[in-house]
XYZ file of N, CA and C in Angstrom:
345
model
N 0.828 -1.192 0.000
C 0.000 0.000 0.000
C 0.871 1.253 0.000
N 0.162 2.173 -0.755
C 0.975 3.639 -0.696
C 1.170 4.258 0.475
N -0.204 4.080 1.183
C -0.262 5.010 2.498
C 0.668 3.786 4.075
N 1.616 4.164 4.736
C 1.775 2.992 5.655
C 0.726 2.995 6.404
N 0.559 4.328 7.116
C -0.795 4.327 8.121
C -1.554 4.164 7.143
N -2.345 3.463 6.725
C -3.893 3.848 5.859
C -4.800 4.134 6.810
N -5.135 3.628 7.836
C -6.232 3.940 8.550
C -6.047 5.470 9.392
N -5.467 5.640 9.688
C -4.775 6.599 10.301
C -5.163 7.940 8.980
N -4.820 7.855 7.941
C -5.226 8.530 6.436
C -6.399 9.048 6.057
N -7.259 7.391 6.163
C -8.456 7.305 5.875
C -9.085 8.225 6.956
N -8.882 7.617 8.295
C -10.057 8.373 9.085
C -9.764 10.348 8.622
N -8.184 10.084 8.505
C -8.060 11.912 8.293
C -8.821 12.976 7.567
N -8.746 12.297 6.898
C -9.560 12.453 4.852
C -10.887 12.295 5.470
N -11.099 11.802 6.087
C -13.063 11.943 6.564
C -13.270 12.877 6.605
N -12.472 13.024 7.893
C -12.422 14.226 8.729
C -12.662 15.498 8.576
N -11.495 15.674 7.102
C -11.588 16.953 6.203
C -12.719 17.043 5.664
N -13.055 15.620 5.009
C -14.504 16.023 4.110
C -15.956 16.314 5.103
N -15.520 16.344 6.142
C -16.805 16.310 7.409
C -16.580 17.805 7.630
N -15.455 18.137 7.995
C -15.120 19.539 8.051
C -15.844 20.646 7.092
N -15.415 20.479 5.635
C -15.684 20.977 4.710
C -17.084 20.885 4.470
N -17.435 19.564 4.622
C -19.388 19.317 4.927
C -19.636 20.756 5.977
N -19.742 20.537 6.595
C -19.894 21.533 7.734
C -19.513 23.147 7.079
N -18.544 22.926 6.651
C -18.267 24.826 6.237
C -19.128 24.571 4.967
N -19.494 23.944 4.128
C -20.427 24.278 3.124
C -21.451 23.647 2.722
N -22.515 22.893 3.832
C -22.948 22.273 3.614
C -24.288 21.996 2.209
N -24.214 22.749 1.593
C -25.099 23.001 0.188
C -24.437 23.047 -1.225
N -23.078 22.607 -0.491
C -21.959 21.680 -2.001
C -22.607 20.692 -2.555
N -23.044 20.799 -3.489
C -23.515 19.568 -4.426
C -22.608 18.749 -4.617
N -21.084 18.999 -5.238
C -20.154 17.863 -5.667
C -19.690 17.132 -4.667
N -19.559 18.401 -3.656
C -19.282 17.303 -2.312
C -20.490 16.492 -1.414
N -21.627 17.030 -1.446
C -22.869 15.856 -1.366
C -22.904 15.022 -1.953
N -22.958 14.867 -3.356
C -22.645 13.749 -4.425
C -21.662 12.585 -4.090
N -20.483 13.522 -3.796
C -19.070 12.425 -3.247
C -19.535 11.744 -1.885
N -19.925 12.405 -0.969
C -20.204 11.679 0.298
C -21.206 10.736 -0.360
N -22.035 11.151 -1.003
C -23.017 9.763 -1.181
C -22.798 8.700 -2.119
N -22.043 8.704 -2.952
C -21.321 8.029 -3.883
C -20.373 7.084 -3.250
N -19.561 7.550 -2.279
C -18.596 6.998 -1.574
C -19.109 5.831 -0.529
N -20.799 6.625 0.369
C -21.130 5.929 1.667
C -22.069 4.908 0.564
N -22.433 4.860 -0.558
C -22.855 3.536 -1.298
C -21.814 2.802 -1.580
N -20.825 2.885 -2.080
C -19.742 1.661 -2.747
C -18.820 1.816 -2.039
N -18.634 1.911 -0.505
C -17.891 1.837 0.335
C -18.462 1.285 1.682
N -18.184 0.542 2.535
C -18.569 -0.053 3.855
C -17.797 0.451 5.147
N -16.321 0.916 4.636
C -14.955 1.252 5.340
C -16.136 3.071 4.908
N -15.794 3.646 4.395
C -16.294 5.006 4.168
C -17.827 5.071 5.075
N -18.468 4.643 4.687
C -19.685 4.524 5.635
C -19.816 4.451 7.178
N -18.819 3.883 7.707
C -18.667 3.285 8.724
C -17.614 4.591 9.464
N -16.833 5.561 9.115
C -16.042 5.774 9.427
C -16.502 7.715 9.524
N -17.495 8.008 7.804
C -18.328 9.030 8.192
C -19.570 8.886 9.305
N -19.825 8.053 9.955
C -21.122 8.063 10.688
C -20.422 8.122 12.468
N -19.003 7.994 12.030
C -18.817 8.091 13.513
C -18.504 9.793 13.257
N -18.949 10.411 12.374
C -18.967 12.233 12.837
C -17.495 13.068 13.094
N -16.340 12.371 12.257
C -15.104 12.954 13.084
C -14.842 14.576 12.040
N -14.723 14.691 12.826
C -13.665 16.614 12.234
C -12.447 16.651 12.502
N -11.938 16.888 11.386
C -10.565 17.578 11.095
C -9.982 18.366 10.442
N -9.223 19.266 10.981
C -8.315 20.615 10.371
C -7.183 20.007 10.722
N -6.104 19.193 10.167
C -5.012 19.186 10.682
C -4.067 19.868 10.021
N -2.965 20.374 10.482
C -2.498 21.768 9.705
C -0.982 21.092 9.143
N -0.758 20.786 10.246
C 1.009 20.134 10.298
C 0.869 18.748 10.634
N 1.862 17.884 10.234
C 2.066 16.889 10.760
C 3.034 15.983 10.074
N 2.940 14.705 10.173
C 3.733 13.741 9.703
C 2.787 12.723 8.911
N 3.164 12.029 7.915
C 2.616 10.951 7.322
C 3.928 10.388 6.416
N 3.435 8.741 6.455
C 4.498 8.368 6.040
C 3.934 7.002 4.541
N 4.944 6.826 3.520
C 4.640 6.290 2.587
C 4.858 5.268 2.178
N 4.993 4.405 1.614
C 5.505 2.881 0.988
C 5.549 3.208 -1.132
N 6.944 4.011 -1.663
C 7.782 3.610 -2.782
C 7.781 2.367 -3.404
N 7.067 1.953 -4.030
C 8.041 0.512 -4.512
C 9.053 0.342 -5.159
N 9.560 1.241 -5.506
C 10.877 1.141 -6.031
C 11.878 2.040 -4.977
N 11.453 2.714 -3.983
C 12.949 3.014 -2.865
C 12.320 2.664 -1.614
N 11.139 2.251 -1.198
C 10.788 2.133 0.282
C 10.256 2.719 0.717
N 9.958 3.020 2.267
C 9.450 3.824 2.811
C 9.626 5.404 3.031
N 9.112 5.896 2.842
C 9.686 7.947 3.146
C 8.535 8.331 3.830
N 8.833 9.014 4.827
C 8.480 9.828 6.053
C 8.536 11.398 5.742
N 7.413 11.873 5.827
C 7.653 13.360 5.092
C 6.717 14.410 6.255
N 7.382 15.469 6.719
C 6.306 16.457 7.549
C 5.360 17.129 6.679
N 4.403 17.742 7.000
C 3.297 18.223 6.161
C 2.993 19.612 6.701
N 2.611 20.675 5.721
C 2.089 21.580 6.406
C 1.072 22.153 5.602
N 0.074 22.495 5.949
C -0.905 23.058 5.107
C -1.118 24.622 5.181
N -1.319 25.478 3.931
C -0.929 26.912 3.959
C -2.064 27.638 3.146
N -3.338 28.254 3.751
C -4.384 28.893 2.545
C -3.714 29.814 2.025
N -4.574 29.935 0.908
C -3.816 30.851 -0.156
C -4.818 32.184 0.052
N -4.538 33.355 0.334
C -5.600 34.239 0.607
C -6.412 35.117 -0.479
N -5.298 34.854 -1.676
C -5.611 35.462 -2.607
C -6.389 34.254 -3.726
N -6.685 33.537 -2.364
C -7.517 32.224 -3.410
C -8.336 31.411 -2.365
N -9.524 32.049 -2.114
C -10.280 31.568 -1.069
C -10.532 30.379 -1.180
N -10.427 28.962 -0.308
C -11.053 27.767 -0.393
C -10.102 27.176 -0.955
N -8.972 27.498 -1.714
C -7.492 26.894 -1.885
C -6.491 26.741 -0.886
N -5.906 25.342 -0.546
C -4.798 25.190 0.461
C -3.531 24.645 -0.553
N -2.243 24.950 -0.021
C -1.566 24.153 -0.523
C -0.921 23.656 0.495
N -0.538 22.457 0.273
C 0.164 21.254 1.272
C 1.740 21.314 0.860
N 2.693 21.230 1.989
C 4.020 21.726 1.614
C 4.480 20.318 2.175
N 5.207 19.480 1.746
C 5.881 18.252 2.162
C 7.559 18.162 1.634
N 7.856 18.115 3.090
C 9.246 17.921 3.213
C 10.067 16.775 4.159
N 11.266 16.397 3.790
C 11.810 15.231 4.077
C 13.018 15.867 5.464
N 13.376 15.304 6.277
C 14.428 15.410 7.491
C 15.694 15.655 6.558
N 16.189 16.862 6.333
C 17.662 16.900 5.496
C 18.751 15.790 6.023
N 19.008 15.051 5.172
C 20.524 14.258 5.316
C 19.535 12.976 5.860
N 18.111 12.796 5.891
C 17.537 11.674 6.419
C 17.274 10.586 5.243
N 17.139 9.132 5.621
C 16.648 8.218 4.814
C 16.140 8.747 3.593
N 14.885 9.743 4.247
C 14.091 9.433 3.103
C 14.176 10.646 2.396
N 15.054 11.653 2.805
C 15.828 12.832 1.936
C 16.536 12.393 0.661
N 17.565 10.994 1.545
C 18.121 10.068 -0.163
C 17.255 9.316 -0.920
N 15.677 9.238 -0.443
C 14.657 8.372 -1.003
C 14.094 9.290 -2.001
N 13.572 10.587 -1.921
C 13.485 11.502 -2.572
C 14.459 12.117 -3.887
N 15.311 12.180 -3.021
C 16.801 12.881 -3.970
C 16.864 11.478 -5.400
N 16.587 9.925 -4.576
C 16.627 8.917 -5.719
C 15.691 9.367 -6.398
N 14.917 9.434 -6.495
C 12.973 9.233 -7.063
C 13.341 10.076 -7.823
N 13.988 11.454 -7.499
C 13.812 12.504 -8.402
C 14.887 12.041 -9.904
N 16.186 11.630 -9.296
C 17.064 11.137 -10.416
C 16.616 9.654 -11.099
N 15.680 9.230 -10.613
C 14.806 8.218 -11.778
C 13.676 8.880 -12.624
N 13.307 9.872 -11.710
C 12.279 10.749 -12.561
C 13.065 11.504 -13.825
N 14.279 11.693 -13.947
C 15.189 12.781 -15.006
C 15.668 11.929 -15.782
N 15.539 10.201 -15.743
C 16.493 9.528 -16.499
C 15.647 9.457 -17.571
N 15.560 9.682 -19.110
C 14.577 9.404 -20.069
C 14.733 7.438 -20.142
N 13.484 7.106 -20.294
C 13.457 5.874 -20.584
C 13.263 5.323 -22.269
N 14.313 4.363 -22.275
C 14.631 3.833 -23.878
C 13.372 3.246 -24.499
């Protein structure tokens, strides 16, 4: 799996979309998605009905590469003011850490053209 925590992810991602329910609750696309999701999902269903909220701003989450492994990256989330309802997410690696050389690889497989 991409995510190591998945559950830990999943419940996060509720969270937000419960959040965002709440700040707009007369979103059609996002009514649509919640209901789209709580039909062809059992894990989604189960996980919006326990009601969780989240704003998490900063933090840590960590990943599974299949081609370099695991990378551990801090997170920070930053609104854009001159763009209401836009965040951007800033992810960065521990300099000189594992997954700084996991990155630094990824990127020099990303530049190699393939034959």
């Amino acid at each position: 799996d991409f995510f190591v925590d998945w559950d830990t992810i999943a419940d996060d991602v509720v969270g937000l979309l419960r959040a965002e329910a709440g700040r707009d609750p007369y979103d059609k696309r996002l009514t649509d998605l919640v209901g789209e999701l709580s039909t062809r999902s059992d894990d989604f269903r189960t996980r919006w009905a326990a009601h969780p909220v989240n704003l998490h701003r900063t933090g840590t989450k960590r990943f599974h590469h299949p081609d370099v492994g695991d990378i551990t990256l801090d997170f920070e989330s930053l609104d854009l003011p001159g763009d209401p309802g836009q965040t951007m997410l800033l992810y960065t690696a521990e300099p000189g850490s594992p997954s700084q050389e996991r990155l630094d690889l990824l990127a020099s497989l990303a530049s190699t053209p393939v034959s």
